[in-house]
XYZ file of C-alpha atoms in Angstrom:
670
model
C -115.005 -99.609 -9.852
C -117.071 -102.741 -9.270
C -114.207 -104.556 -7.869
C -113.400 -101.751 -5.498
C -116.987 -101.631 -4.441
C -117.001 -105.249 -3.965
C -113.840 -105.088 -1.828
C -115.362 -102.467 0.352
C -118.517 -104.335 0.666
C -116.690 -107.547 1.672
C -114.593 -105.620 4.242
C -117.810 -104.120 5.673
C -119.373 -107.538 5.817
C -116.333 -108.756 7.751
C -116.593 -105.988 10.114
C -120.173 -106.528 10.560
C -119.733 -110.046 11.260
C -116.989 -109.264 13.816
C -119.292 -106.822 15.464
C -122.209 -109.244 15.560
C -120.048 -111.941 16.986
C -118.560 -109.679 19.651
C -121.962 -108.547 20.512
C -123.351 -112.098 20.642
C -120.501 -113.139 22.775
C -121.032 -110.215 25.055
C -124.813 -110.920 25.364
C -124.103 -114.514 26.188
C -121.532 -113.489 28.906
C -123.749 -110.936 30.330
C -126.710 -113.560 30.437
C -124.218 -116.037 31.802
C -123.001 -113.703 34.605
C -126.633 -112.607 35.397
C -127.741 -116.120 35.686
C -124.684 -117.071 37.752
C -125.448 -114.283 40.302
C -129.027 -115.253 40.372
C -128.166 -119.028 40.814
C -125.591 -117.979 43.563
C -128.263 -116.002 45.356
C -130.846 -118.748 45.162
C -128.326 -121.176 46.228
C -127.135 -119.104 49.156
C -130.828 -118.646 50.420
C -131.596 -122.383 50.057
C -128.324 -123.233 51.770
C -129.029 -120.809 54.723
C -132.529 -122.394 55.081
C -131.086 -125.851 54.931
C -128.537 -124.889 57.685
C -131.263 -123.606 59.864
C -133.453 -126.583 59.419
C -130.727 -128.991 60.222
C -129.675 -127.041 63.256
C -133.198 -126.986 64.501
C -133.535 -130.659 63.747
C -130.358 -131.267 65.692
C -131.467 -129.081 68.736
C -134.702 -130.823 69.160
C -133.303 -134.184 68.651
C -130.988 -133.296 71.565
C -133.969 -132.149 73.554
C -135.757 -135.568 72.893
C -132.684 -137.467 74.028
C -132.328 -135.318 77.141
C -136.033 -136.055 78.142
C -135.548 -139.660 77.574
C -132.405 -139.638 79.811
C -134.372 -137.667 82.380
C -137.134 -140.271 82.383
C -134.433 -142.952 82.796
C -132.819 -141.417 85.655
C -136.212 -141.269 87.466
C -136.613 -145.071 86.943
C -133.097 -145.488 88.099
C -133.793 -143.780 91.333
C -136.975 -145.783 91.860
C -135.068 -148.920 91.726
C -132.088 -147.557 93.814
C -132.897 -144.490 95.715
C -129.389 -143.074 96.485
C -127.883 -139.621 96.612
C -125.843 -140.616 93.611
C -128.889 -141.445 91.684
C -130.661 -138.262 92.711
C -127.662 -136.226 91.721
C -127.663 -138.016 88.211
C -131.513 -137.166 87.911
C -130.822 -133.592 88.794
C -128.025 -133.365 86.133
C -130.337 -134.849 83.348
C -133.153 -132.377 84.502
C -130.725 -129.477 84.214
C -129.342 -130.643 80.905
C -133.054 -131.027 79.429
C -133.820 -127.295 80.649
C -130.469 -126.103 79.248
C -131.289 -127.670 75.698
C -134.750 -126.161 75.627
C -133.395 -122.829 76.895
C -130.944 -122.903 74.102
C -133.632 -123.391 71.455
C -135.634 -120.756 73.040
C -132.949 -118.142 72.804
C -131.402 -119.295 69.547
C -131.206 -117.021 66.559
C -133.884 -119.085 64.841
C -137.098 -117.119 65.907
C -139.384 -119.923 64.408
C -138.302 -122.208 67.236
C -138.975 -119.942 70.011
C -142.673 -120.776 70.252
C -142.038 -124.608 70.118
C -139.214 -124.292 72.699
C -141.364 -122.125 75.057
C -144.275 -124.546 74.835
C -142.046 -127.601 75.363
C -140.197 -125.849 78.250
C -143.456 -125.446 80.148
C -144.360 -129.068 79.561
C -140.896 -130.093 80.806
C -141.419 -127.782 83.770
C -144.622 -129.488 84.732
C -143.022 -132.967 84.090
C -140.199 -131.982 86.413
C -142.437 -130.792 89.123
C -144.193 -134.147 89.109
C -141.010 -135.931 88.996
C -139.648 -134.217 91.871
C -142.709 -135.099 93.922
C -142.079 -138.686 93.057
C -138.535 -138.717 93.841
C -139.444 -137.303 97.424
C -142.182 -139.985 97.814
C -139.646 -142.673 96.976
C -137.111 -141.113 99.306
C -139.709 -141.066 101.990
C -140.933 -144.561 101.119
C -144.413 -143.535 100.450
C -146.721 -146.387 99.268
C -148.421 -143.932 97.129
C -145.561 -143.343 94.839
C -146.233 -146.136 92.559
C -149.682 -144.784 91.890
C -148.684 -141.307 91.562
C -146.068 -142.274 88.995
C -148.667 -144.177 86.915
C -151.373 -141.488 87.128
C -149.336 -138.399 87.102
C -145.642 -138.644 86.110
C -145.959 -141.140 83.152
C -148.831 -139.318 81.341
C -146.817 -135.931 81.593
C -143.676 -137.832 80.328
C -145.492 -139.308 77.279
C -147.089 -136.081 76.465
C -143.753 -134.308 76.676
C -142.015 -137.035 74.602
C -144.743 -137.082 71.940
C -144.734 -133.246 71.560
C -140.889 -133.282 71.259
C -141.150 -136.035 68.684
C -143.498 -134.176 66.558
C -141.394 -130.955 66.880
C -138.190 -132.839 66.095
C -139.634 -134.945 63.208
C -141.151 -131.761 61.621
C -137.886 -129.880 61.505
C -136.159 -133.003 60.198
C -138.879 -133.029 57.371
C -138.311 -129.463 56.668
C -134.648 -130.207 56.583
C -135.027 -133.088 54.124
C -137.495 -130.845 51.979
C -135.219 -128.051 51.628
C -132.211 -130.297 50.812
C -134.338 -131.759 48.058
C -135.118 -128.277 46.882
C -131.450 -127.206 46.883
C -130.591 -130.301 44.801
C -133.258 -129.253 42.225
C -131.948 -125.632 42.195
C -128.307 -126.732 41.716
C -129.474 -129.173 38.910
C -131.205 -126.325 37.049
C -128.281 -124.047 37.530
C -125.976 -126.803 36.135
C -128.029 -127.402 33.068
C -128.361 -123.803 32.287
C -124.663 -123.112 32.822
C -123.734 -126.048 30.437
C -126.194 -124.838 27.819
C -124.776 -121.389 27.841
C -121.161 -122.383 27.906
C -121.899 -124.609 24.956
C -123.392 -121.607 23.121
C -120.422 -119.359 24.183
C -117.794 -122.004 23.218
C -118.655 -121.322 19.621
C -118.405 -117.689 19.838
C -114.939 -117.902 21.945
C -113.392 -119.968 19.047
C -113.625 -116.945 16.934
C -111.387 -114.925 19.133
C -109.030 -117.863 19.962
C -106.072 -116.276 18.296
C -106.254 -113.325 20.592
C -106.293 -115.657 23.502
C -103.330 -117.424 22.276
C -101.289 -114.305 21.929
C -102.281 -113.350 25.618
C -101.115 -116.899 26.626
C -97.830 -116.473 25.091
C -97.154 -113.302 26.923
C -98.290 -114.793 30.077
C -95.909 -117.707 29.728
C -93.110 -115.273 29.302
C -94.154 -113.361 32.360
C -94.509 -116.544 34.452
C -90.920 -117.370 33.634
C -89.726 -114.012 34.528
C -91.615 -114.237 37.850
C -90.268 -117.671 38.656
C -86.652 -116.473 38.100
C -87.566 -113.465 40.585
C -88.909 -115.928 43.041
C -85.964 -118.183 43.054
C -83.083 -115.529 42.784
C -81.813 -112.755 44.915
C -82.771 -109.438 43.241
C -79.483 -107.684 44.258
C -76.802 -110.120 43.107
C -78.899 -112.393 40.794
C -77.634 -115.565 42.776
C -79.986 -118.424 43.770
C -81.879 -117.496 46.897
C -82.507 -119.594 50.002
C -85.506 -121.356 48.144
C -83.629 -122.441 45.208
C -80.644 -123.337 47.130
C -82.574 -125.569 49.350
C -84.128 -127.280 46.078
C -80.869 -127.841 44.650
C -79.458 -129.238 47.852
C -82.421 -131.777 48.254
C -81.888 -132.878 44.658
C -78.143 -133.452 45.345
C -79.088 -135.475 48.431
C -81.397 -137.665 46.346
C -79.017 -138.293 43.618
C -75.954 -138.947 45.647
C -73.930 -142.122 44.827
C -70.361 -142.638 45.746
C -69.577 -138.969 46.536
C -71.392 -136.885 49.335
C -72.859 -133.254 48.926
C -71.235 -130.584 51.298
C -72.574 -127.255 52.350
C -70.851 -124.033 53.267
C -72.353 -121.171 55.117
C -70.105 -118.075 54.577
C -70.772 -115.006 57.152
C -68.886 -111.772 56.249
C -66.927 -110.080 58.768
C -66.434 -106.337 58.807
C -69.335 -105.871 56.355
C -70.906 -103.452 58.601
C -67.794 -101.157 58.480
C -68.163 -101.032 54.836
C -71.640 -99.936 55.125
C -70.770 -97.319 57.690
C -67.858 -95.789 55.986
C -68.595 -96.167 52.356
C -72.138 -96.145 52.242
C -75.066 -98.729 51.669
C -74.632 -98.522 47.798
C -71.104 -99.653 48.340
C -72.217 -102.560 50.601
C -74.747 -103.680 47.845
C -71.842 -103.382 45.181
C -69.604 -105.438 47.533
C -72.221 -108.254 47.947
C -72.516 -108.466 44.184
C -68.728 -108.550 43.561
C -68.437 -111.268 46.277
C -71.150 -113.324 44.435
C -69.316 -112.974 41.173
C -65.906 -113.843 42.717
C -67.153 -116.997 44.410
C -69.039 -118.067 41.161
C -65.747 -117.755 39.188
C -63.774 -119.536 41.871
C -65.993 -122.686 42.293
C -66.422 -125.673 39.986
C -69.218 -126.248 37.191
C -72.239 -127.584 38.988
C -71.566 -125.862 42.360
C -74.066 -123.425 43.468
C -73.484 -120.097 45.257
C -76.521 -118.493 47.020
C -77.197 -115.524 49.000
C -79.239 -116.429 51.996
C -79.855 -112.845 53.095
C -77.907 -109.972 54.512
C -74.192 -110.639 54.419
C -74.641 -114.366 54.500
C -73.918 -116.574 51.681
C -74.239 -120.433 51.097
C -72.198 -122.775 48.727
C -73.446 -126.145 47.584
C -70.853 -128.715 46.429
C -73.007 -131.354 44.871
C -70.430 -134.124 45.285
C -67.008 -134.162 47.099
C -64.774 -137.106 47.423
C -63.631 -136.519 50.910
C -63.492 -134.002 53.611
C -60.115 -132.847 52.663
C -61.341 -131.703 49.242
C -64.212 -129.813 50.721
C -61.911 -128.145 53.389
C -59.467 -127.118 50.610
C -62.297 -125.565 48.511
C -63.450 -123.717 51.674
C -60.074 -122.488 52.341
C -59.761 -121.122 48.692
C -63.229 -119.305 49.443
C -61.728 -117.749 52.429
C -58.533 -116.617 50.704
C -60.745 -115.172 47.842
C -62.793 -113.231 50.369
C -59.638 -111.774 52.090
C -58.481 -110.168 48.795
C -59.458 -106.528 48.597
C -62.415 -105.503 46.437
C -62.230 -102.329 44.140
C -65.427 -100.581 44.583
C -66.658 -97.206 43.050
C -66.500 -95.546 46.479
C -63.088 -96.836 47.255
C -61.315 -100.192 48.211
C -63.017 -102.426 50.781
C -61.500 -105.230 52.809
C -63.529 -108.038 54.358
C -63.039 -111.672 55.408
C -65.362 -114.640 55.981
C -66.257 -116.930 58.597
C -67.032 -120.305 56.997
C -68.685 -123.328 58.379
C -68.538 -126.725 56.380
C -70.640 -129.613 56.678
C -70.425 -132.878 54.663
C -73.481 -135.016 54.180
C -73.766 -138.528 55.715
C -76.074 -141.401 54.712
C -78.919 -139.958 57.041
C -78.460 -136.319 56.373
C -81.432 -134.132 55.273
C -81.222 -130.577 53.753
C -82.277 -129.093 56.984
C -79.793 -131.104 59.129
C -76.916 -130.256 56.683
C -77.630 -126.522 56.708
C -78.034 -126.461 60.549
C -74.610 -128.296 60.851
C -72.956 -125.675 58.447
C -74.360 -122.845 60.476
C -73.236 -124.258 63.655
C -69.762 -124.782 62.363
C -69.735 -121.233 60.913
C -70.449 -119.630 64.480
C -67.679 -121.745 65.990
C -65.452 -120.392 63.298
C -66.628 -116.762 64.139
C -66.032 -117.344 67.820
C -62.571 -118.895 67.400
C -61.516 -116.269 64.870
C -60.702 -118.854 62.350
C -61.466 -118.788 58.701
C -62.979 -122.219 58.364
C -64.587 -124.695 60.741
C -65.658 -128.166 59.794
C -68.785 -129.446 61.472
C -67.635 -131.574 64.484
C -70.340 -133.644 66.380
C -68.407 -133.345 69.556
C -68.178 -129.625 69.346
C -71.296 -128.604 67.687
C -73.989 -131.205 68.264
C -74.784 -129.665 71.669
C -74.679 -126.016 70.699
C -78.016 -124.368 71.630
C -80.044 -122.907 68.923
C -79.452 -119.106 68.508
C -83.120 -118.250 69.147
C -83.095 -120.195 72.443
C -79.895 -118.542 73.571
C -81.339 -115.067 72.474
C -84.600 -115.737 74.546
C -82.386 -116.481 77.604
C -80.310 -113.407 77.235
C -83.290 -111.366 76.560
C -84.945 -112.489 79.879
C -81.849 -111.731 81.687
C -81.546 -108.291 80.436
C -85.159 -107.411 80.886
C -85.473 -109.113 84.344
C -82.342 -107.307 85.774
C -80.206 -110.600 85.968
C -81.473 -111.396 89.529
C -79.141 -114.519 89.693
C -75.949 -112.547 88.548
C -75.263 -114.749 85.515
C -73.775 -111.896 83.568
C -70.472 -111.106 85.293
C -67.438 -109.046 84.501
C -63.807 -110.297 84.337
C -60.944 -107.744 84.306
C -57.700 -107.678 82.464
C -55.049 -105.526 83.863
C -53.285 -102.626 81.773
C -49.821 -102.016 82.654
C -47.968 -98.650 82.334
C -44.635 -99.444 80.623
C -42.768 -96.408 82.194
C -43.561 -97.452 85.694
C -44.400 -101.084 85.428
C -47.632 -100.490 87.505
C -51.214 -101.276 86.702
C -53.224 -98.100 85.989
C -56.288 -99.469 84.487
C -58.288 -102.592 83.913
C -60.628 -103.582 81.019
C -64.082 -105.103 81.968
C -64.844 -108.054 79.814
C -68.246 -109.733 80.144
C -68.847 -113.557 80.758
C -72.136 -115.386 80.902
C -72.341 -117.881 83.641
C -75.018 -119.992 81.873
C -76.750 -122.582 84.168
C -76.803 -125.171 81.444
C -73.797 -124.267 79.167
C -71.242 -123.193 81.618
C -69.108 -120.150 81.362
C -69.684 -118.524 77.760
C -67.345 -116.212 76.342
C -68.500 -112.898 74.560
C -68.185 -114.321 71.081
C -71.031 -116.929 72.048
C -73.722 -114.285 72.721
C -72.759 -110.711 71.839
C -73.422 -111.276 68.037
C -76.776 -112.494 69.239
C -77.535 -109.560 71.345
C -76.611 -107.225 68.534
C -78.888 -108.966 65.909
C -81.738 -109.005 68.529
C -81.369 -105.413 69.378
C -80.356 -106.093 72.966
C -76.934 -104.377 72.845
C -78.055 -100.978 74.268
C -79.794 -102.436 77.410
C -76.858 -104.862 77.855
C -74.301 -102.280 77.617
C -76.002 -100.119 80.223
C -76.402 -103.225 82.398
C -72.684 -103.927 82.305
C -71.692 -100.469 82.756
C -73.552 -100.434 86.192
C -71.684 -103.662 87.103
C -68.293 -102.145 86.168
C -68.630 -98.943 88.007
C -70.038 -100.715 91.028
C -66.866 -102.987 91.261
C -64.578 -99.984 90.503
C -66.220 -98.051 93.305
C -65.485 -101.008 95.692
C -61.795 -100.820 94.981
C -61.017 -97.093 94.362
C -59.971 -96.332 97.713
C -57.572 -99.214 98.170
C -56.495 -99.465 94.376
C -57.310 -96.413 92.322
C -57.212 -97.782 89.052
C -59.317 -96.745 85.996
C -62.072 -99.204 84.744
C -62.348 -99.460 80.981
C -65.909 -100.463 79.627
C -66.738 -101.251 75.966
C -69.583 -99.265 74.573
C -72.035 -100.731 71.954
C -71.916 -98.513 68.572
C -75.670 -97.982 68.752
C -75.394 -96.556 72.418
C -73.744 -93.522 70.805
C -77.008 -92.880 68.959
C -79.099 -93.279 71.919
C -80.392 -90.008 73.495
C -80.316 -91.505 76.845
C -76.610 -92.501 76.694
C -75.074 -89.562 78.576
C -77.707 -89.697 81.303
C -77.338 -93.559 81.524
C -73.401 -92.819 82.284
C -74.330 -90.122 84.876
C -76.813 -92.290 86.580
C -74.377 -95.220 86.797
C -71.687 -93.160 88.298
C -74.105 -91.316 90.704
C -75.656 -94.794 91.917
C -72.110 -96.230 92.539
C -70.181 -93.198 93.880
C -67.256 -93.842 91.431
C -65.345 -90.608 90.494
C -65.996 -89.878 86.814
C -62.135 -89.735 86.122
C -61.890 -93.373 87.026
C -64.405 -94.395 84.104
C -63.026 -94.878 80.560
C -65.492 -95.494 77.715
C -64.044 -97.603 74.817
C -65.568 -96.984 71.314
C -64.591 -98.595 68.069
C -63.777 -96.623 65.069
C -66.660 -98.094 63.106
C -69.056 -96.893 65.697
C -68.269 -93.293 64.823
C -69.223 -93.721 61.127
C -73.066 -94.152 61.227
C -73.791 -90.668 62.449
C -70.415 -88.958 63.353
C -71.719 -85.787 64.432
C -74.198 -87.284 66.901
C -71.490 -89.789 68.232
C -69.201 -86.951 68.879
C -71.872 -84.873 70.564
C -72.617 -87.699 72.826
C -68.938 -88.340 73.763
C -68.373 -84.683 74.509
C -71.240 -84.716 76.991
C -69.556 -87.535 78.953
C -66.192 -85.912 78.582
C -67.423 -82.797 80.141
C -68.562 -84.772 83.178
C -64.902 -86.016 83.438
C -65.205 -89.467 81.879
C -62.385 -90.589 79.666
C -62.892 -91.691 76.114
C -60.869 -94.450 74.190
C -60.707 -95.326 70.645
C -60.622 -99.088 70.567
C -59.410 -101.641 67.929
C -57.577 -98.903 65.972
C -56.113 -100.381 62.800
C -59.126 -102.533 61.790
C -61.621 -99.956 60.527
C -61.851 -97.130 57.900
C -61.455 -93.963 60.171
C -59.812 -90.951 58.826
C -57.184 -88.595 60.535
C -59.984 -85.965 60.651
C -62.243 -88.126 62.589
C -59.533 -88.838 65.131
C -58.924 -85.021 65.485
C -62.346 -84.136 65.946
C -63.195 -86.789 68.422
C -60.645 -85.312 71.021
C -60.234 -88.816 72.728
C -58.045 -89.561 75.690
C -56.836 -92.936 74.508
C -55.942 -94.769 71.388
C -55.841 -98.597 71.664
C -54.016 -100.389 68.898
C -55.675 -103.620 67.798
C -53.775 -107.000 68.448
C -53.773 -107.630 64.592
C -51.089 -105.038 64.563
C -49.189 -105.721 67.697
C -49.164 -109.604 67.385
C -46.055 -109.581 65.206
C -44.369 -106.340 66.117
C -41.328 -108.140 67.370
C -40.930 -110.237 64.416
C -42.237 -108.260 61.486
C -40.653 -105.063 60.330
C -43.584 -103.803 58.532
C -45.763 -104.410 61.465
C -43.216 -102.604 63.651
C -43.270 -99.499 61.240
C -47.193 -99.392 61.313
C -47.349 -99.523 65.197
C -44.559 -96.922 65.673
C -46.459 -94.619 63.173
C -49.698 -95.240 65.106
C -48.071 -94.458 68.406
C -46.547 -91.248 66.915
C -49.748 -90.153 65.438
C -51.604 -90.711 68.806
C -49.070 -88.785 70.720
C -49.168 -85.885 68.245
C -52.999 -85.790 68.681
C -52.477 -85.636 72.493
C -53.590 -89.301 73.126
C -51.802 -91.925 75.327
C -51.520 -95.305 73.589
C -52.466 -98.789 74.830
C -51.394 -101.833 72.809
C -53.835 -104.868 72.945
C -52.975 -108.691 72.445
C -49.511 -108.683 73.772
C -48.592 -112.343 74.169
C -44.908 -112.380 75.222
C -42.492 -110.145 77.062
C -40.233 -109.611 73.744
C -43.251 -107.876 72.325
C -43.802 -105.893 75.277
C -40.194 -104.745 75.303
C -40.525 -103.741 71.718
C -43.644 -101.627 72.336
C -41.860 -99.947 75.132
C -38.979 -98.992 73.070
C -41.356 -97.673 70.477
C -42.958 -95.255 72.994
C -46.060 -97.112 73.686
C -47.619 -95.991 77.052
C -49.611 -99.064 78.191
C -50.205 -102.607 77.368
C -52.626 -105.614 77.952
C -52.661 -109.208 76.802
C -52.252 -112.835 77.879
C -48.515 -112.428 78.012
C -49.098 -109.887 80.848
C -52.312 -111.047 82.703
C -55.400 -112.844 81.650
C -59.026 -111.684 82.432
C -60.064 -112.686 85.959
C -62.966 -112.329 88.195
C -63.132 -109.326 90.399
C -62.160 -111.374 93.589
C -58.830 -112.390 91.811
C -57.888 -109.023 90.448
C -55.452 -107.970 92.982
C -53.408 -111.203 92.265
C -53.576 -110.573 88.529
C -52.409 -107.002 88.995
C -49.419 -108.145 90.936
C -48.575 -110.656 88.357
C -48.777 -108.065 85.515
C -46.460 -105.662 87.414
C -44.027 -108.340 88.053
C -43.933 -109.257 84.251
C -43.594 -105.606 83.204
C -40.605 -105.192 85.549
C -38.837 -108.122 83.958
C -38.214 -106.146 80.863
C -36.471 -103.445 82.774
C -34.056 -105.946 84.381
C -30.498 -105.619 83.071
C -29.519 -108.193 80.575
C -33.159 -108.898 79.616
C -33.280 -110.732 76.424
C -35.755 -113.255 74.817
C -34.996 -115.107 71.644
C -37.296 -114.273 68.719
C -40.423 -116.185 68.649
C -40.060 -117.253 72.268
C -43.211 -116.768 74.236
C -42.965 -116.140 77.922
């Protein structure tokens, strides 16, 4: 019993000591907080007073200097009476008055009385000085005596009073500064004593602090990981990639680091057709595939959006880096099995190898420039070439110039349309032309669409740019419709179909030009129908009701369904060049093209084949029942002034395949 009682007594004693320690610590902390607040308030007040005194000291010191300068200018005028000397005198007088006026109207009310009194004295001194100046100017013999009896006494009185005021404020500033140091010393001594007392109390609860500290370390590690990794894919982000690239550049010896920038193609189609969840799943799968492909020590990073970067810390040659880049491109071209269905993408890869002077920023910029060249050329990999890439404009500069053109209405006609004839295979006659934009850049020369259309899309210029080009196309077509009534086909940005003003913009362009609606054909891609199919179909129905034709462009590259094609009720189906390119040499391609033609005809659409490069391909397309064709093998895009000649060339080539005995050896290009 006594043992149990003793245990309970000891337990109560420990709890009591714990409570007393906690209470004592709380009292100390409260006292420290209170004293800190009081000290901060006192310091703040003293600092404000010090600032005020120093400001007044400086203000009246400026006044003293201004009065001295004014007196000096008077003496200067007496020695050399001239307009320049008089002008300098007036400037000094005005400067003195301005300083005193500034003091009189300043926020420091204590200085107002002094400034007003000194201002009156300065006015008297100025009046006397003005009389002296006039006497000197008139060569009055009494000037010297007037100066001695009137001007100088007023000056000495003013100078003495200003000195007294300035010295008084200077003394106040020094006194307040001394008080401020004293207050700070007392605060420091008290704070040190308080913290010394609290330190002993804090030691009692140190174990708790250590526990919290361990948890904070774990949280900090997690936060650092989040700060340096992409939350979706778990790959290193741009910051960590940059850090590792800089480390690779610092540690290089015989081999050099290499950087790849990988931009995905057709990623937007995956988002539009399978949904954003599928797009996120695809990005994660791409990260895993690239990590599995690359070497130990290489880094795969997601820079943002659908752009990845690869760091090869050490490669022996450009050939080795190029081989790895080709492997990355091949890996991306293999289909991805997603939960929502299969997805197919590809990549445009820019590769840059470091040299002795390369920095991280330089290497990334070079890889980015090479990537855009790969995208423009339609190739999988492009290695940075100083001849080709060093003079490429920064994207933002080009975007700013393009935006200025679109917003300003292109007064210099830099944006122009080239036209590519489309020939009817049954009659060997040109029935339509496709409008293709070019930019006559004043500094870079003639730019093809690949150099700036992607920039317009990323900068949200595609809608106004489309409307601008639409007006150019219908204006040109209106000029030739009487002599050569061919249809003009205009590419429509996918986002235009979601713009409520789209149908009205088409009507307005037709009304301004006078072109018959039946002579206009709007080309929309498969993927443009996927974001909001109902709204896109509604927009296209509105223009179709006005008599405008609708064409489904790039068929064979997207993910549209037969139901989409049926509901769209279009007029034309354009088969993409990826299908037609090998139709004359690849039996599989031929089957796909023939099936697409039959499908379109069954849906009531006429068919145009793109990318026809030779007459053998043209003949095969005709035999498969294709209605129209276009491509470099028929006619290249030309300016409007050369369109008549290009149409004649296209018709002549189309007639060649109808001549008896026409035959072209496989693989030959005409």
